[in-house]
Amino acid sequence: MTDRLPGFSTLAVHAGAQPDPTTGARATPIYQTTSFVFNDADHAASLFGLQAFGNIYTRIGNPTNAVLEERVAALEGGTAALAVASGHAAQLVVLQQLLKPGDEIIAARKLYGGSINQFTHAFKAFGWNVAWADPDEIESFERAVTPHTKAIFIESIANPAGSITDIEAIAAVARKAGVPLIVDNTLASPYLIKPIDHGADIVVHSLTKFLGGHGNSLGGIIVDAGTFDWSKDNKYPMLSEPRPEYHGIRIQETFGNFAFAIACRVLGLRDLGPALSPFNAFMILTGIETLPLRMQKHCDNAKAVAEFLSTHSAVSAVNYAGLPGDRYNALQRKYAPKGAGAVFTFSLKGGYDAGVNLVSNLKLFSHLANVGDTRSLVIHPASTTHSQLDDAAKVKSGAAPEVVRLSIGIEDKEDLIADLDQALRA
Amino acid sequence: MNHDAYDDNYIRSILNNVKSIAMVGASPVNVRPSYFAFKYLAQRGYDMIPVNPGHVGKELMGKPFVASLADIDRPIDMIDIFRNSSHIMPVVEEALKLSPPPKVIWMQLGARDDAAAEKAEAAGLKVVMNRCPKIEYGRLSSEISWMGVNSRTLSSKRAPIPTQGMRLSLNRTSFSGGQTAASDRAAKNKTETT
Ligand SMILES: Cc1ncc(COP(=O)(O)O)c(C=O)c1O
């Protein structure tokens, strides 16, 4: 046994996958089945009682999805993972394990707009309250802690402006408050940032973005770092108390340092139901095999485009953490030295109208509401995703009328720059 | 011996070499972790002996309960202790009186007694603390990967089809990845808060 530590690219190709036991198929098969036969009644009872490892029904687990789960857990350095139908489903399942009505979560104000909606409206209806804090002012997280706080939620690289969060500083606040830190690592991917190394207890992803990477499949995942003691002061009864659903099993006592991932599966996914299709799992797995190659190209292209825009006469400002003068440049060099990601915003001197014009004049960039595709994408938030907000609220959420968001793809950077140049002149 | 993080080869050599396991604190209640582990290890071919004075006269998976280690009629390779940390020392002291003595003392997930470990190691025994042999067997064989667990192992060989009573190969290539930083931090958090 050599026990040499495999590198990130080796794990991206191999972790979790093994030639199929019956056929020897080397690519991970798509187990497109709803259910799995039991050997006998005792085997069935053991599986339902969580006593044995194995498959029952694809809403609870599926062999194709399991390969994806182990692969992302390995890339993030976690103990286990659970794949679900979307990034939003991952957030729902995580918080269901941690919050009961009347509890609170502290969330960074700089989040993907859809997450702000989910927390503000859908979760509010469950009686889960959110206190917003400013990731650029760590004390605002400390001030937001109350006896009802159950978790802190941040993005490693924040959508839409690509700002970099000081994960270690916020992890220290979470540690002091005795609550887990949840990091949405969607825009960084573990190739750029591994939040668990910086103090995260739970990592979530929208696999829809850079991990899948080709804009063809929705998916989400929850990674358990194995670092949090859920039984310490009975704040997390889903993990520490006997579960009536399973005849009195205590999840943490039984499953140790991957208890959180198991709770998400057997109490969250099983009962809420947002299962990932095995076909999508296969597409995302194939995407992950090239994650290191793609992510580096995304970052290199994004930096070249940001540099070009920062010298353009029609542009008033570029927010890209990879640029030397950017306010997040020091954090980028600490947390994401390989690159600042590929999603960022810039501002046009011509304001709202210039934003609308730019989007309609671009020929290679696609105008749509997604990020992390092989293709370069553009959106003018003020006239689309954020159009329902008044001007003051637009500015506060980073979607001022003159702001345009880009997600840079893996095309040739010269072609991207030429397309932006012609659209800015037109 | 570093008891915060074990090398996979250490765990692997124990699980590959022991044949009989006495489980102290085994429970006949089918939602207790000891029941889970007992059943799984029996199905993977280990000769399991349930030890619990409260259940003498009953059986666990067809094996009669014994009251104490001294009541076992054959040599045992490993003692798996399903007791709180505060009850470990007397079990280890009893184990060391056996002839021949066991080769391995294993303390379950959540159980740790460094003084008892030192005593056993001084007598030449191997010690594992705060781990579950079922989880470790499932991880090293990658059988546990069916639940999305990071086995921290890789293999390009065709996977075995696990059937009842079958021993699985534990000899995959290990990598630490998932273990290092996070488990160090978990251990550190524990010391800081206790
Ligand atoms: C940072 C971030 N988190 C979460 C999500 C939600 O993911 P999904 O669309 O897969 O539900 C998105 C989607 O845009 C995102 O950008």
mmCIF file of C-alpha atoms in Angstrom, chain B residues 16-193:
data_model
loop_
_atom_site.group_PDB
_atom_site.id
_atom_site.type_symbol
_atom_site.label_atom_id
_atom_site.label_comp_id
_atom_site.label_asym_id
_atom_site.label_seq_id
_atom_site.Cartn_x
_atom_site.Cartn_y
_atom_site.Cartn_z
ATOM 1 C CA ASN B 16 -7.517 -7.932 8.458
ATOM 2 C CA ASN B 17 -5.941 -9.991 11.239
ATOM 3 C CA VAL B 18 -8.417 -10.378 14.088
ATOM 4 C CA LYS B 19 -10.889 -13.229 13.824
ATOM 5 C CA SER B 20 -12.770 -13.244 17.142
ATOM 6 C CA ILE B 21 -14.222 -10.131 18.771
ATOM 7 C CA ALA B 22 -15.779 -9.912 22.232
ATOM 8 C CA MET B 23 -18.147 -6.936 22.399
ATOM 9 C CA VAL B 24 -18.411 -5.602 25.953
ATOM 10 C CA GLY B 25 -21.684 -3.730 26.454
ATOM 11 C CA ALA B 26 -23.409 -5.394 23.489
ATOM 12 C CA SER B 27 -27.143 -4.670 23.477
ATOM 13 C CA PRO B 28 -29.980 -6.880 22.214
ATOM 14 C CA VAL B 29 -32.029 -3.723 21.523
ATOM 15 C CA ASN B 30 -32.036 -3.324 17.755
ATOM 16 C CA VAL B 31 -31.722 0.481 17.660
ATOM 17 C CA ARG B 32 -28.548 0.631 19.772
ATOM 18 C CA PRO B 33 -25.269 1.280 17.927
ATOM 19 C CA SER B 34 -23.738 -1.828 19.543
ATOM 20 C CA TYR B 35 -26.449 -3.976 17.965
ATOM 21 C CA PHE B 36 -25.752 -2.418 14.536
ATOM 22 C CA ALA B 37 -22.028 -3.071 14.839
ATOM 23 C CA PHE B 38 -22.421 -6.601 16.240
ATOM 24 C CA LYS B 39 -24.722 -7.641 13.431
ATOM 25 C CA TYR B 40 -22.569 -6.127 10.713
ATOM 26 C CA LEU B 41 -19.302 -7.612 11.965
ATOM 27 C CA ALA B 42 -20.951 -11.028 12.322
ATOM 28 C CA GLN B 43 -22.177 -10.778 8.726
ATOM 29 C CA ARG B 44 -18.665 -9.917 7.588
ATOM 30 C CA GLY B 45 -17.406 -13.175 9.060
ATOM 31 C CA TYR B 46 -16.013 -12.279 12.477
ATOM 32 C CA ASP B 47 -16.559 -14.687 15.377
ATOM 33 C CA MET B 48 -18.583 -12.373 17.646
ATOM 34 C CA ILE B 49 -19.152 -12.852 21.386
ATOM 35 C CA PRO B 50 -21.664 -10.592 23.203
ATOM 36 C CA VAL B 51 -20.585 -9.656 26.754
ATOM 37 C CA ASN B 52 -23.188 -8.104 29.049
ATOM 38 C CA PRO B 53 -24.073 -9.358 32.553
ATOM 39 C CA GLY B 54 -27.557 -7.885 32.216
ATOM 40 C CA HIS B 55 -28.507 -10.211 29.366
ATOM 41 C CA VAL B 56 -27.077 -13.607 30.315
ATOM 42 C CA GLY B 57 -29.469 -16.325 29.205
ATOM 43 C CA LYS B 58 -30.352 -14.416 26.010
ATOM 44 C CA GLU B 59 -28.753 -14.587 22.585
ATOM 45 C CA LEU B 60 -27.619 -11.986 20.063
ATOM 46 C CA MET B 61 -27.776 -13.222 16.463
ATOM 47 C CA GLY B 62 -27.665 -16.782 17.790
ATOM 48 C CA LYS B 63 -24.646 -16.130 20.066
ATOM 49 C CA PRO B 64 -25.234 -16.545 23.821
ATOM 50 C CA PHE B 65 -24.445 -13.570 26.052
ATOM 51 C CA VAL B 66 -21.673 -14.082 28.631
ATOM 52 C CA ALA B 67 -21.393 -12.064 31.859
ATOM 53 C CA SER B 68 -17.695 -11.219 31.659
ATOM 54 C CA LEU B 69 -14.576 -11.716 29.570
ATOM 55 C CA ALA B 70 -13.425 -14.467 31.958
ATOM 56 C CA ASP B 71 -16.478 -16.509 30.989
ATOM 57 C CA ILE B 72 -15.412 -16.839 27.349
ATOM 58 C CA ASP B 73 -14.314 -20.382 26.558
ATOM 59 C CA ARG B 74 -11.873 -19.578 23.737
ATOM 60 C CA PRO B 75 -9.036 -17.125 22.987
ATOM 61 C CA ILE B 76 -10.275 -13.740 21.725
ATOM 62 C CA ASP B 77 -8.332 -11.486 19.376
ATOM 63 C CA MET B 78 -10.046 -8.175 20.017
ATOM 64 C CA ILE B 79 -12.207 -6.557 22.679
ATOM 65 C CA ASP B 80 -14.620 -3.922 21.385
ATOM 66 C CA ILE B 81 -15.774 -1.799 24.336
ATOM 67 C CA PHE B 82 -19.218 -0.215 24.062
ATOM 68 C CA ARG B 83 -19.058 1.594 27.405
ATOM 69 C CA ASN B 84 -18.655 5.247 28.470
ATOM 70 C CA SER B 85 -15.106 6.479 28.876
ATOM 71 C CA SER B 86 -15.414 6.254 32.672
ATOM 72 C CA HIS B 87 -16.028 2.463 32.521
ATOM 73 C CA ILE B 88 -13.121 1.548 30.248
ATOM 74 C CA MET B 89 -10.325 0.970 32.762
ATOM 75 C CA PRO B 90 -11.848 -2.020 34.603
ATOM 76 C CA VAL B 91 -12.553 -3.737 31.285
ATOM 77 C CA VAL B 92 -8.960 -3.248 30.150
ATOM 78 C CA GLU B 93 -7.653 -4.529 33.494
ATOM 79 C CA GLU B 94 -9.839 -7.616 33.156
ATOM 80 C CA ALA B 95 -8.681 -8.136 29.563
ATOM 81 C CA LEU B 96 -5.036 -8.037 30.582
ATOM 82 C CA LYS B 97 -5.624 -10.910 33.026
ATOM 83 C CA LEU B 98 -6.837 -13.223 30.255
ATOM 84 C CA SER B 99 -4.563 -15.995 29.054
ATOM 85 C CA PRO B 100 -3.756 -15.651 26.255
ATOM 86 C CA PRO B 101 -4.437 -11.893 26.352
ATOM 87 C CA PRO B 102 -6.263 -10.262 23.408
ATOM 88 C CA LYS B 103 -4.221 -8.540 20.703
ATOM 89 C CA VAL B 104 -6.390 -5.435 20.356
ATOM 90 C CA ILE B 105 -8.430 -3.145 22.620
ATOM 91 C CA TRP B 106 -10.954 -1.112 20.633
ATOM 92 C CA MET B 107 -12.994 1.692 22.270
ATOM 93 C CA GLN B 108 -16.164 2.769 20.512
ATOM 94 C CA LEU B 109 -17.030 6.088 18.912
ATOM 95 C CA GLY B 110 -17.162 8.636 21.727
ATOM 96 C CA ALA B 111 -15.165 6.497 24.176
ATOM 97 C CA ARG B 112 -11.616 7.396 25.105
ATOM 98 C CA ASP B 113 -9.430 6.645 28.131
ATOM 99 C CA ASP B 114 -5.789 7.516 27.563
ATOM 100 C CA ALA B 115 -4.601 5.920 30.824
ATOM 101 C CA ALA B 116 -6.278 2.625 29.939
ATOM 102 C CA ALA B 117 -4.776 2.845 26.459
ATOM 103 C CA GLU B 118 -1.291 3.342 27.890
ATOM 104 C CA LYS B 119 -1.708 0.361 30.168
ATOM 105 C CA ALA B 120 -2.806 -1.886 27.294
ATOM 106 C CA GLU B 121 -0.037 -0.633 25.020
ATOM 107 C CA ALA B 122 2.558 -1.245 27.746
ATOM 108 C CA ALA B 123 1.396 -4.867 27.750
ATOM 109 C CA GLY B 124 1.953 -5.057 23.989
ATOM 110 C CA LEU B 125 -1.645 -4.668 22.822
ATOM 111 C CA LYS B 126 -2.790 -2.449 19.964
ATOM 112 C CA VAL B 127 -5.348 0.208 20.901
ATOM 113 C CA VAL B 128 -7.958 2.127 18.900
ATOM 114 C CA MET B 129 -10.118 4.779 20.590
ATOM 115 C CA ASN B 130 -13.183 6.776 19.558
ATOM 116 C CA ARG B 131 -13.829 4.795 16.355
ATOM 117 C CA CYS B 132 -16.444 2.274 15.223
ATOM 118 C CA PRO B 133 -15.150 -0.977 13.657
ATOM 119 C CA LYS B 134 -18.259 -1.206 11.484
ATOM 120 C CA ILE B 135 -17.681 2.266 10.070
ATOM 121 C CA GLU B 136 -13.959 1.606 9.575
ATOM 122 C CA TYR B 137 -14.613 -1.738 7.856
ATOM 123 C CA GLY B 138 -17.273 -0.141 5.663
ATOM 124 C CA ARG B 139 -14.947 2.742 4.853
ATOM 125 C CA LEU B 140 -11.835 0.706 4.009
ATOM 126 C CA SER B 141 -13.855 -1.724 1.881
ATOM 127 C CA SER B 142 -15.726 1.316 0.442
ATOM 128 C CA GLU B 143 -19.009 -0.457 1.174
ATOM 129 C CA ILE B 144 -19.961 2.645 3.146
ATOM 130 C CA SER B 145 -19.666 4.786 0.010
ATOM 131 C CA TRP B 146 -23.229 3.742 -0.778
ATOM 132 C CA MET B 147 -24.208 6.333 1.832
ATOM 133 C CA GLY B 148 -22.137 9.159 0.356
ATOM 134 C CA VAL B 149 -19.365 8.737 2.912
ATOM 135 C CA ASN B 150 -15.853 9.735 1.918
ATOM 136 C CA SER B 151 -13.996 6.409 2.147
ATOM 137 C CA ARG B 152 -10.690 8.247 1.603
ATOM 138 C CA THR B 153 -9.620 5.356 -0.604
ATOM 139 C CA LEU B 154 -9.329 4.841 -4.367
ATOM 140 C CA SER B 155 -9.314 1.718 -6.519
ATOM 141 C CA SER B 156 -9.315 1.007 -10.254
ATOM 142 C CA LYS B 157 -10.213 -2.664 -9.696
ATOM 143 C CA ARG B 158 -13.681 -4.079 -10.206
ATOM 144 C CA ALA B 159 -15.693 -3.729 -6.993
ATOM 145 C CA PRO B 160 -16.800 -6.906 -5.190
ATOM 146 C CA ILE B 161 -20.511 -7.636 -4.897
ATOM 147 C CA PRO B 162 -21.070 -7.700 -1.151
ATOM 148 C CA THR B 163 -23.083 -10.687 -0.019
ATOM 149 C CA GLN B 164 -23.950 -12.012 3.407
ATOM 150 C CA GLY B 165 -21.072 -13.419 5.396
ATOM 151 C CA MET B 166 -18.484 -12.310 2.862
ATOM 152 C CA ARG B 167 -15.176 -10.766 3.927
ATOM 153 C CA LEU B 168 -14.432 -7.718 1.747
ATOM 154 C CA SER B 169 -10.979 -6.589 0.666
ATOM 155 C CA LEU B 170 -9.758 -3.680 2.779
ATOM 156 C CA ASN B 171 -6.638 -3.180 0.665
ATOM 157 C CA ARG B 172 -7.540 -0.149 -1.423
ATOM 158 C CA THR B 173 -5.170 2.807 -1.793
ATOM 159 C CA SER B 174 -5.696 5.265 1.042
ATOM 160 C CA PHE B 175 -5.477 9.020 1.000
ATOM 161 C CA SER B 176 -5.936 11.312 3.936
ATOM 162 C CA GLY B 177 -7.768 14.294 2.364
ATOM 163 C CA GLY B 178 -11.017 14.197 4.287
ATOM 164 C CA GLN B 179 -9.408 13.271 7.541
ATOM 165 C CA THR B 180 -6.621 15.716 8.262
ATOM 166 C CA ALA B 181 -7.676 19.301 8.751
ATOM 167 C CA ALA B 182 -11.263 18.649 9.757
ATOM 168 C CA SER B 183 -10.634 15.875 12.246
ATOM 169 C CA ASP B 184 -7.715 17.796 13.754
ATOM 170 C CA ARG B 185 -10.049 20.707 14.212
ATOM 171 C CA ALA B 186 -12.768 18.509 15.693
ATOM 172 C CA ALA B 187 -10.259 17.115 18.192
ATOM 173 C CA LYS B 188 -9.020 20.612 18.976
ATOM 174 C CA ASN B 189 -12.560 21.974 19.407
ATOM 175 C CA LYS B 190 -13.249 19.180 21.871
ATOM 176 C CA THR B 191 -10.218 19.988 24.021
ATOM 177 C CA GLU B 192 -11.004 23.691 23.910
ATOM 178 C CA THR B 193 -14.573 23.216 25.055
#
